[in-house]
PDB file of C-alpha atoms in Angstrom:
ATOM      1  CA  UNK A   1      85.148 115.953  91.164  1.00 93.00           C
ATOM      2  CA  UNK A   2      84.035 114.741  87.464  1.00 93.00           C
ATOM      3  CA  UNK A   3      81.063 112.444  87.089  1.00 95.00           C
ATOM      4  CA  UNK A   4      81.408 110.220  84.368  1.00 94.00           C
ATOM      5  CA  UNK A   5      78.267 108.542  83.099  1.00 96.00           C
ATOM      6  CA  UNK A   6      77.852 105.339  80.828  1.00 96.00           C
ATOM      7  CA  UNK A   7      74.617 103.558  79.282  1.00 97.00           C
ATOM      8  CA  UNK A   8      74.507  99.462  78.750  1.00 96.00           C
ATOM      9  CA  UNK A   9      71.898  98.744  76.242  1.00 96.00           C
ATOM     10  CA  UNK A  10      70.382  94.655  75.949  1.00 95.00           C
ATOM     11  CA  UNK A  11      70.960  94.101  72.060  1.00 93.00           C
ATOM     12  CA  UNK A  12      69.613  90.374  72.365  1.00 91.00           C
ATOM     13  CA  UNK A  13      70.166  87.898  75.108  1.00 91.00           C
ATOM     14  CA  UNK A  14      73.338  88.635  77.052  1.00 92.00           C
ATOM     15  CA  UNK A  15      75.001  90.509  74.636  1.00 93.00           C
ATOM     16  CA  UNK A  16      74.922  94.100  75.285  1.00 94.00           C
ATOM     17  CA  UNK A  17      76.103  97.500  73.712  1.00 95.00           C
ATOM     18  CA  UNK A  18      77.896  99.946  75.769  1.00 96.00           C
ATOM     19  CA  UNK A  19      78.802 103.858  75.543  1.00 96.00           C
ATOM     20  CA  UNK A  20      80.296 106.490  77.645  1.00 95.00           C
ATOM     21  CA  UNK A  21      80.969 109.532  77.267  1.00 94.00           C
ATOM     22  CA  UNK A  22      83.323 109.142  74.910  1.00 94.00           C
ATOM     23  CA  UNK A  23      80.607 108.089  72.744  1.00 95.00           C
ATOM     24  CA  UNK A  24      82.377 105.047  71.480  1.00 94.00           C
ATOM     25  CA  UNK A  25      80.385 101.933  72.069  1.00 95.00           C
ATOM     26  CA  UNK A  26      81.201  98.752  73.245  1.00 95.00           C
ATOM     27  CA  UNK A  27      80.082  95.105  72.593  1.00 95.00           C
ATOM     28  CA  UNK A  28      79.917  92.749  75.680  1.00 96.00           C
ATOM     29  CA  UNK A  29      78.890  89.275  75.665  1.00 95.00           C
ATOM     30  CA  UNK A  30      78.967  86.089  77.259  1.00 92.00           C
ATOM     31  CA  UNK A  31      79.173  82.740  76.080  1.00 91.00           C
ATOM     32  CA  UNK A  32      76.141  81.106  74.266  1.00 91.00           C
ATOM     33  CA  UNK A  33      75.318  78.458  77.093  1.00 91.00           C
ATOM     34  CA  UNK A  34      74.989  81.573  78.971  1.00 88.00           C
ATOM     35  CA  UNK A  35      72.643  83.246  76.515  1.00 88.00           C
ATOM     36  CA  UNK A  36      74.674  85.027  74.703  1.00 89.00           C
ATOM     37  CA  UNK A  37      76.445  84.691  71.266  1.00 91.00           C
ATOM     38  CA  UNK A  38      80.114  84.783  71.392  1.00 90.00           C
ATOM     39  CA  UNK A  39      80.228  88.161  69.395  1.00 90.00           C
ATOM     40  CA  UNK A  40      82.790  89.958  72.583  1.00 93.00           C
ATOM     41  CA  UNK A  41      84.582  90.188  74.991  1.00 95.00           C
ATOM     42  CA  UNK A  42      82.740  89.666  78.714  1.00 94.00           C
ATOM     43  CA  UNK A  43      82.424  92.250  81.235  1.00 94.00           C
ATOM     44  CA  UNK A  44      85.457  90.621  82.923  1.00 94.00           C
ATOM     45  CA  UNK A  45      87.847  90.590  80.292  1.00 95.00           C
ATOM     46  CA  UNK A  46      86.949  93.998  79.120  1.00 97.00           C
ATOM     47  CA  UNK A  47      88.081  94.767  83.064  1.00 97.00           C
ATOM     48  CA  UNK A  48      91.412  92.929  82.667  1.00 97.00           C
ATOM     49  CA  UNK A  49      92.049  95.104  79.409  1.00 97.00           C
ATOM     50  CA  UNK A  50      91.329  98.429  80.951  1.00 97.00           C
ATOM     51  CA  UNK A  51      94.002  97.438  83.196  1.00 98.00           C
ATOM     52  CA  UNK A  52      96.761  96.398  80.907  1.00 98.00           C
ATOM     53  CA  UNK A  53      95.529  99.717  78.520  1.00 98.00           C
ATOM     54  CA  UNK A  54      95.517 102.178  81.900  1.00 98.00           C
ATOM     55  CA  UNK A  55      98.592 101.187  82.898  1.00 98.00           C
ATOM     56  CA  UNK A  56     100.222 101.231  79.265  1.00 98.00           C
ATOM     57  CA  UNK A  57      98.857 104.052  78.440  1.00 98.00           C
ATOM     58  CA  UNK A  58     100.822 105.552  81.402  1.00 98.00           C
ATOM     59  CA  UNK A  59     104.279 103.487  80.593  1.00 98.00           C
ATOM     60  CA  UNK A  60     104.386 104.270  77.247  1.00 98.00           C
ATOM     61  CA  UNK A  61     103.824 108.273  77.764  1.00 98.00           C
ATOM     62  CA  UNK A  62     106.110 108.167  80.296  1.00 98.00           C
ATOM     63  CA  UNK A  63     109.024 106.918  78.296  1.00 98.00           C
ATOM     64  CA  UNK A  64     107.527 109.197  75.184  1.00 97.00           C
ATOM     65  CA  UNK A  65     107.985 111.773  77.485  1.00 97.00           C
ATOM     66  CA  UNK A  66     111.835 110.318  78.049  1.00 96.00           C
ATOM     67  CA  UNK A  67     112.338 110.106  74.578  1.00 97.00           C
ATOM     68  CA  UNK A  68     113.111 106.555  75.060  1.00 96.00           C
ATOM     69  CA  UNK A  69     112.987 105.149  71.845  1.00 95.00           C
ATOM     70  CA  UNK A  70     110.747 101.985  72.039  1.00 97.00           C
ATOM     71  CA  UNK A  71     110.209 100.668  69.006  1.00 95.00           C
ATOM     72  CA  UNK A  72     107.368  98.081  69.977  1.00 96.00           C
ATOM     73  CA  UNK A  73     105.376  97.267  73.400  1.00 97.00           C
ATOM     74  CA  UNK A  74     103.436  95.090  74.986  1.00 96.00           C
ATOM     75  CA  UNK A  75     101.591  93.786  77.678  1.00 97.00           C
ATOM     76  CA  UNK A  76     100.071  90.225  78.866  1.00 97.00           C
ATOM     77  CA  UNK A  77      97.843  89.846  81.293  1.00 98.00           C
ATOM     78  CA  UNK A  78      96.832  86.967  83.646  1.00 98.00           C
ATOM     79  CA  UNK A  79      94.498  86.664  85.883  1.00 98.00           C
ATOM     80  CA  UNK A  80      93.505  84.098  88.556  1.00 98.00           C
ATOM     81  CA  UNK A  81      89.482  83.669  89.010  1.00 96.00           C
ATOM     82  CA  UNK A  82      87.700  82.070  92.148  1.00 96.00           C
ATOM     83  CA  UNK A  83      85.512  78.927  91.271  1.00 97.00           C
ATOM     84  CA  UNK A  84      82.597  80.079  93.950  1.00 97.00           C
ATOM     85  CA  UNK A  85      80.440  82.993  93.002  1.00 94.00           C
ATOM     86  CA  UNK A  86      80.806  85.660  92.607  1.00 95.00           C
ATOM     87  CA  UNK A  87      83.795  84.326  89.912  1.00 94.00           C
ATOM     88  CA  UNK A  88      85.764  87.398  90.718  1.00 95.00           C
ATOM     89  CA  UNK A  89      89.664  87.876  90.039  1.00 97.00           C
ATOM     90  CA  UNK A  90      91.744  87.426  93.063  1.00 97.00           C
ATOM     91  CA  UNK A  91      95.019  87.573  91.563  1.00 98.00           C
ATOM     92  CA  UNK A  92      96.143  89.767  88.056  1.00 98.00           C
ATOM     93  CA  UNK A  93     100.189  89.403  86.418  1.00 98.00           C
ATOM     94  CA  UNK A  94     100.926  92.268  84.122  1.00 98.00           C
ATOM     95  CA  UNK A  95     104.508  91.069  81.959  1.00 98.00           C
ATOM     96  CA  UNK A  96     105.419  94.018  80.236  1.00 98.00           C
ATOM     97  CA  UNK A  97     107.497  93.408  77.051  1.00 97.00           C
ATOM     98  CA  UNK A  98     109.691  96.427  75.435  1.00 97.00           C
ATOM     99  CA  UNK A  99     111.201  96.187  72.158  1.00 97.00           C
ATOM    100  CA  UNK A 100     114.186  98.096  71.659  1.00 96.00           C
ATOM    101  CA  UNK A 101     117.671  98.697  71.485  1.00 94.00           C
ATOM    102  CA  UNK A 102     119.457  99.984  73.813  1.00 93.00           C
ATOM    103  CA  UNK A 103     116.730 100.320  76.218  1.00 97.00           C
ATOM    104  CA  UNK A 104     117.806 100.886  80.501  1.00 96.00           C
ATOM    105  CA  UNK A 105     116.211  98.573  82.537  1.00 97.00           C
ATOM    106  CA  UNK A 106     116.220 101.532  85.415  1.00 98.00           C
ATOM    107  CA  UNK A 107     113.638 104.268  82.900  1.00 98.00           C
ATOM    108  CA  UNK A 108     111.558 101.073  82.221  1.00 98.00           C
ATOM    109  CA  UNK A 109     111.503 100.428  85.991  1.00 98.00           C
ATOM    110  CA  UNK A 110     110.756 104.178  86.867  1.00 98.00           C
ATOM    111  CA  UNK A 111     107.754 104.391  84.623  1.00 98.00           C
ATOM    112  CA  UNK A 112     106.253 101.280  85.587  1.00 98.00           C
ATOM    113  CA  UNK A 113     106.395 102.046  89.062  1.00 98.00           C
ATOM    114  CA  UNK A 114     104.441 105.325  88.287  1.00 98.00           C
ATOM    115  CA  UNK A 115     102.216 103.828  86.721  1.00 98.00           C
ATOM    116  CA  UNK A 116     101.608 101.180  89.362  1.00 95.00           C
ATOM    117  CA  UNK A 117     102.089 103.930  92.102  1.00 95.00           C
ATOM    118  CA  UNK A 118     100.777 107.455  91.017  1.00 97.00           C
ATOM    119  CA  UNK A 119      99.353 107.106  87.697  1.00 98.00           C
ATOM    120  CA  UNK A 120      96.835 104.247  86.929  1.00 97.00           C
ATOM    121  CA  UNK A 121      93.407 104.863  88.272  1.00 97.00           C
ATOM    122  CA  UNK A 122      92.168 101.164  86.965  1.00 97.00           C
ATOM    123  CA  UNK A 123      94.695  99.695  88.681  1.00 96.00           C
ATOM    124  CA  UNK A 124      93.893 101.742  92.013  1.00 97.00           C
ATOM    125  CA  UNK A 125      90.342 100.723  91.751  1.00 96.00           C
ATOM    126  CA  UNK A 126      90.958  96.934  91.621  1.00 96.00           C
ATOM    127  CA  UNK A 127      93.862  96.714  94.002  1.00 94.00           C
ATOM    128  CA  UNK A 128      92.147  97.213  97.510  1.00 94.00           C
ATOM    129  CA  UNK A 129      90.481  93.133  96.496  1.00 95.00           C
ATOM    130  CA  UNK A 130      92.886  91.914  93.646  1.00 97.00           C
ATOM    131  CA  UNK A 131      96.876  90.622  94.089  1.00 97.00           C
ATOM    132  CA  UNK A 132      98.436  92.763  91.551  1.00 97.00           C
ATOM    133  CA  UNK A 133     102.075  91.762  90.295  1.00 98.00           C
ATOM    134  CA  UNK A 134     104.607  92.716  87.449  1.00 98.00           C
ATOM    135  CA  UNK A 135     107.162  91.681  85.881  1.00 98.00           C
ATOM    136  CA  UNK A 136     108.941  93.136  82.751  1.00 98.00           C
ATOM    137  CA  UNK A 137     111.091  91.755  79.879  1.00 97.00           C
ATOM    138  CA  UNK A 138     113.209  93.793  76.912  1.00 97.00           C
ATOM    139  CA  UNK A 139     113.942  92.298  74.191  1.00 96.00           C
ATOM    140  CA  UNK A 140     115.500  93.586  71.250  1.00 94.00           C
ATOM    141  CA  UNK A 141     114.159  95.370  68.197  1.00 92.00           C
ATOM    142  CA  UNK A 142     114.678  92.719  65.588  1.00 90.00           C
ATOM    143  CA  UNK A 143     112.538  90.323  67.795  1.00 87.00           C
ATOM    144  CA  UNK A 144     109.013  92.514  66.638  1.00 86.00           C
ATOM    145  CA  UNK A 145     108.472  90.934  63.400  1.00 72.00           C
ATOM    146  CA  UNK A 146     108.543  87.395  65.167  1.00 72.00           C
ATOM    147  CA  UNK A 147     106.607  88.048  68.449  1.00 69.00           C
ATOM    148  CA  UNK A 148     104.125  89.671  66.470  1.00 63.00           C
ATOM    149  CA  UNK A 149     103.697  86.583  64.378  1.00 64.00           C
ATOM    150  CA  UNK A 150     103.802  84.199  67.607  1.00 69.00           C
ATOM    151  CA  UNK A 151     100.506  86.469  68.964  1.00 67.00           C
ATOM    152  CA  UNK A 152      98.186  86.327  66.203  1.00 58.00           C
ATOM    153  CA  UNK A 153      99.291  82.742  66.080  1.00 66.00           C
ATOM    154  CA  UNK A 154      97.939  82.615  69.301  1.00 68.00           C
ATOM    155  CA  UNK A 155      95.220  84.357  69.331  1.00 58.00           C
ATOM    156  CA  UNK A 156      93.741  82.211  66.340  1.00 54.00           C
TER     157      UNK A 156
END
């Protein structure tokens, strides 16, 4: 069994520097009626990313792996949060979006489910008290430049 070990350091009110390992740190924050300043993400969302990264991280290998030329991915996340304390997530949609030409729906498939099944320890961790559901679109590979765009757009 490996032991992983992490430090969360108080930088000013309730935002907070984190490090692992890894030794790459991490800004958390909350929101400034809260105490914080705005300056990250909150321990939450930096959950809901280390689900859509663990489970892309395994997806995208996978079809490496393939060869399965994708020319662009991505993932978008949703999550459903209880209004009584603890706020914690009780559902989570991952869409999966390929880019590509050519692509078959049946490798995309495969590697998701491996991901969802076998692969993804995030995911395992949250599933025994979050609903976790999928979905997946491909679209093709002239449609990057444009979705691209549309999520900085968003985003702004």
């Amino acid at each position: 069994m490996t032991e992983k070990k992490a430090t969360v350091v108080q930088i000013k009110g309730n935002t907070y520097a984190a490090k692992s390992d890894s030794n790459h740190w991490v800004i958390m924050d909350t929101k400034p009626k809260a105490g914080g300043h705005g300056a990250g993400a909150s321990p939450k969302e930096l959950l809901l990313f280390a689900v859509g990264g663990c489970t892309s991280s395994d997806v995208v290998s996978i079809l490496q792996k393939k060869r399965i030329d994708v020319k662009h991915y991505e993932i978008h996340l949703r999550a459903k949060e209880r209004d009584e304390h603890p706020r914690i997530f009780t559902e989570v949609h991952m869409e999966y979006v390929f880019y590509g030409d050519d692509l078959n729906e049946r490798d995309i498939e495969k590697a998701i489910e491996l991901s969802i099944t076998k692969y993804c320890g995030v995911s395992a961790m949250v599933e025994p008290t979050v609903k976790l559901s999928h979905s997946y679109r491909i679209e093709p590979a002239d449609r990057i430049k444009e979705t691209v765009e549309q999520t900085a757009d968003s985003n702004n």
